[in-house]
Coordinates of C-alpha atoms and ligand atoms in Angstrom, one line a residue:
X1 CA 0.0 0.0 0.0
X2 CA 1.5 3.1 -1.1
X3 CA 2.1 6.0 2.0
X4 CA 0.9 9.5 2.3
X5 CA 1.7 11.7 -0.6
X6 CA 3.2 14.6 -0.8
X7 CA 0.9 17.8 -1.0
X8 CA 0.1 21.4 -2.0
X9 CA -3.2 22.7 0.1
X10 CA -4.4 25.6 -0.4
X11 CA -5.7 28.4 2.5
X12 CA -7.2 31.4 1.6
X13 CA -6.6 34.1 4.4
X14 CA -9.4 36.1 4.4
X15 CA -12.1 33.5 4.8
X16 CA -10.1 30.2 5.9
X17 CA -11.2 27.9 2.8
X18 CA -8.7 24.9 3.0
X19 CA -8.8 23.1 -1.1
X20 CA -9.1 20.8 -1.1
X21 CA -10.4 19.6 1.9
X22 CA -11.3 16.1 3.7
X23 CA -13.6 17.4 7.0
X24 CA -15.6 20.6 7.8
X25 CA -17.8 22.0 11.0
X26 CA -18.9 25.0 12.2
X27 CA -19.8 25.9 15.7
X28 CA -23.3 28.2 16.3
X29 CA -23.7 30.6 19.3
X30 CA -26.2 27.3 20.3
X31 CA -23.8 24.8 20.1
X32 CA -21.5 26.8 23.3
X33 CA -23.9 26.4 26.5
X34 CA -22.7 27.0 29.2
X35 CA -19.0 28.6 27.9
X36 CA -19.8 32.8 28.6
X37 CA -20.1 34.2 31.8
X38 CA -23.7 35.1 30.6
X39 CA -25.5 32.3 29.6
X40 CA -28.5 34.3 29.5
X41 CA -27.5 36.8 27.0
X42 CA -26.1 33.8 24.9
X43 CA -29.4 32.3 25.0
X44 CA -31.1 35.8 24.1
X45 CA -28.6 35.9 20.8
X46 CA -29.9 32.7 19.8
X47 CA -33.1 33.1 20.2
X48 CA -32.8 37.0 18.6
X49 CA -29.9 36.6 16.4
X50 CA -30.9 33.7 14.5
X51 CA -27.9 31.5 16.4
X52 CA -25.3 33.3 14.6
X53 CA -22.1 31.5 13.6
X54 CA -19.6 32.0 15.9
X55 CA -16.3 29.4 14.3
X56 CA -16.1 27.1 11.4
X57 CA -12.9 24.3 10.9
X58 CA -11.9 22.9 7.7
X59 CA -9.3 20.4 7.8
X60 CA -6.9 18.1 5.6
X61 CA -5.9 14.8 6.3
X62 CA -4.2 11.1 4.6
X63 CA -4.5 8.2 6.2
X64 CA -1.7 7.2 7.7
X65 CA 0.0 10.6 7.8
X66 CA 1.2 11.6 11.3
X67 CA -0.1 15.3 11.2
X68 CA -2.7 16.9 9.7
X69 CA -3.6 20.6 9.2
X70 CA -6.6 23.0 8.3
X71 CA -8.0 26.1 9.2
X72 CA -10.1 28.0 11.9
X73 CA -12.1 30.9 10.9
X74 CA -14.1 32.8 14.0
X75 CA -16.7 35.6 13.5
X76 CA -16.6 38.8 15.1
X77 CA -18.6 39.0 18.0
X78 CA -19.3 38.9 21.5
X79 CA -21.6 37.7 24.6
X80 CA -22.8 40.3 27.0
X81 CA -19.3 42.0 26.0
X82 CA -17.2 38.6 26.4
X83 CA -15.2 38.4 22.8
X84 CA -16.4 35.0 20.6
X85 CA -13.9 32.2 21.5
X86 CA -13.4 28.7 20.4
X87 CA -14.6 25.8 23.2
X88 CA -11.0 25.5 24.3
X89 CA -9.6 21.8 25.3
X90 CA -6.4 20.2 26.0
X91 CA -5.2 17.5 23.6
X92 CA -5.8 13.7 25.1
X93 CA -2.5 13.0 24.3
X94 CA -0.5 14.9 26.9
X95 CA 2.8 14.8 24.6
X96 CA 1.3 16.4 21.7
X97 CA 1.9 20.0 20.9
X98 CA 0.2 22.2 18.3
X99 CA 1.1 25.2 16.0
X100 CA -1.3 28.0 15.5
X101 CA -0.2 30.4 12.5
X102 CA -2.8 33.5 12.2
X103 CA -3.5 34.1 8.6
X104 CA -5.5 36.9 9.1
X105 CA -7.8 39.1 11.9
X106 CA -6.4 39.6 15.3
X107 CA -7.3 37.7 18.5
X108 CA -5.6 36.2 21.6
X109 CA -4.7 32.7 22.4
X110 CA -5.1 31.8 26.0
X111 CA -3.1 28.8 27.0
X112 CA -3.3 27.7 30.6
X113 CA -1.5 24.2 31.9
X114 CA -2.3 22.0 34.7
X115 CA -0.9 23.4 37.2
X116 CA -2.7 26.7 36.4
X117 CA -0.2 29.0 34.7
X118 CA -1.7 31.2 32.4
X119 CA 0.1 32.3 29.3
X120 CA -1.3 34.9 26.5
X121 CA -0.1 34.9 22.8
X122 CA -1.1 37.3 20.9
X123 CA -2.7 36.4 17.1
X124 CA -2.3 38.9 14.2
X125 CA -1.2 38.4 10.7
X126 CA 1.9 35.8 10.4
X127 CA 2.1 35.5 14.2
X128 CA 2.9 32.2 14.7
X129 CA 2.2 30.7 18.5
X130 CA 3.7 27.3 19.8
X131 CA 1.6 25.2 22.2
X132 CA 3.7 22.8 23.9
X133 CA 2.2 19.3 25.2
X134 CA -0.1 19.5 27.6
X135 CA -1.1 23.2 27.7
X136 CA -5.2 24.0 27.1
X137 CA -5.5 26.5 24.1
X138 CA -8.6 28.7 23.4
X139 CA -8.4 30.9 20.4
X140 CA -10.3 34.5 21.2
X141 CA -11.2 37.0 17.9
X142 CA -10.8 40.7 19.8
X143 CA -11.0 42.4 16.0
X144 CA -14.0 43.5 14.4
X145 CA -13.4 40.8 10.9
X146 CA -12.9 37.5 10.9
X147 CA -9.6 36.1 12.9
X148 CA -8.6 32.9 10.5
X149 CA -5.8 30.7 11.5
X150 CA -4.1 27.2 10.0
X151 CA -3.0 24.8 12.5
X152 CA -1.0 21.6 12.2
X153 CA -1.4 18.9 14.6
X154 CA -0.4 15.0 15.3
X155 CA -3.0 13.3 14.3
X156 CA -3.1 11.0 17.5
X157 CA -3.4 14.1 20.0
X158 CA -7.3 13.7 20.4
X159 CA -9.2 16.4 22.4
X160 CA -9.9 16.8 26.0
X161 CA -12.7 19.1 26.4
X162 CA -14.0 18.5 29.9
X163 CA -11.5 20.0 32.2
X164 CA -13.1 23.5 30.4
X165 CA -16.4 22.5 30.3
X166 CA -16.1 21.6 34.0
X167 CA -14.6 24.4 35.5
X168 CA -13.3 27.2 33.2
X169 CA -10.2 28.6 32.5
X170 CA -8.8 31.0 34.6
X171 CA -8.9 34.1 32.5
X172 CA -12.1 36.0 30.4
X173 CA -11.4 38.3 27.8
X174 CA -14.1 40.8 27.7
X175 CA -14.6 44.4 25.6
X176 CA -14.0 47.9 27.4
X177 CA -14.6 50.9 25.9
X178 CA -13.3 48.8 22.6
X179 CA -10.9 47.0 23.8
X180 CA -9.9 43.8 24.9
X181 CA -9.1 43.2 28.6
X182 CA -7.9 40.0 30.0
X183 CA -9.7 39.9 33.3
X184 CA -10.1 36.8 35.8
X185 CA -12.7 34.4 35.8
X186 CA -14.9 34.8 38.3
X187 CA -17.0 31.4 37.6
X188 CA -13.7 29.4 37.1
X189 CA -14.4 26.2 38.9
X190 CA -17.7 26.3 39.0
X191 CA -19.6 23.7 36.8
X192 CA -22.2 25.6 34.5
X193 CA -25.6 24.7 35.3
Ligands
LIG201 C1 -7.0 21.1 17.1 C2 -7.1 22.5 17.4 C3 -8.0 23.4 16.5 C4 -9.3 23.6 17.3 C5 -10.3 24.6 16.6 C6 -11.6 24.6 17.4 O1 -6.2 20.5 18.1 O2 -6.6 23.0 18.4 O3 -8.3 22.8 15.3 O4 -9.9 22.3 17.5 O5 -9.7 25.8 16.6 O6 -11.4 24.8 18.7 P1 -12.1 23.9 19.8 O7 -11.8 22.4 19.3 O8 -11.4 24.2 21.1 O9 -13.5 24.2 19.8
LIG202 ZN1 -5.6 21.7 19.8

């Protein structure tokens, strides 16, 4: 059986389109109970906004490669002032790092490990963050476009999503006056209802 092949993919900054690709999903303001510190207004958008979209992946992957790659392209928008953010997770594989390189937009990429350090990489055009093993990344757009970034990834690392779920991360990053402030979390730890 012949290996994976070599290949040329194709991302178009401005609106994340990976050609050609093998997998796509997008995430609506419905589909992220529980994640804002306002659940209420969340569920007033959805209801009143027509569940906007808030991110959409498109990815490429061979069988039997060992990475894969794609794109992440988030909305513009916020939650009773708290900035549009993906779920957030740490990888199941705690010896599998990541590589986030923003194509276009501007955001923040809050990383926070186990034993609670928080760090804060900032995303703008050919920014290019590493995420070691075992660090939880959530990707925040603070711009008014679309914040669109390509990731490579083993494709063995998996996703953890319930320490986040479960408790939070320590850190919000919410709108003032315009712009974005990193503030803590006052619900971290607590399980949302
Ligand atoms: C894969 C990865 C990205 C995210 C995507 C959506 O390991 O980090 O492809 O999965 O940006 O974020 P989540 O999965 O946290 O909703
Ligand atoms: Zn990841």
């Amino acid at each position: 059986m012949a290996g994976p092949l070599p290949a040329e993919i194709f991302f178009d900054a401005a609106t994340g389109r990976v050609e050609p690709a093998t997998g796509h999903y997008v995430k609506r303001l419905s589909d992220l109970a529980g994640m804002f510190r306002d659940e209420e207004a969340r569920q007033r958008d959805v209801a009143e906004r027509g569940d906007p979209l808030v991110y959409e992946v498109a990815e490429y992957r061979q069988e039997r490669c060992d990475l894969f790659l794609g794109t992440t392209t988030m909305q513009p928008g916020n939650v009773g002032g708290e900035y549009y953010m993906t779920r957030g997770h740490f990888h199941a594989r705690r010896d599998r790092g990541e590589v986030y390189t923003t194509l276009s937009g501007a955001g923040l990429l809050l990383l926070e490990n186990r034993e609670g350090r928080i760090e804060v990489v900032e995303m703008r055009t050919g920014s290019v963050a590493l995420i070691p093993p075992d660090w939880a990344h959530r990707s925040i757009n603070t711009g008014a476009v679309p914040l669109v970034f390509s990731w490579v990834c083993p494709v063995d690392a998996g996703h953890d999503y319930g320490p986040i779920l479960e408790k939070g991360l320590r850190k919000i990053v919410v709108e003032r006056a315009g712009t974005p402030q990193i503030l803590d979390n006052p619900a971290f730890g607590q399980t949302p209802a």
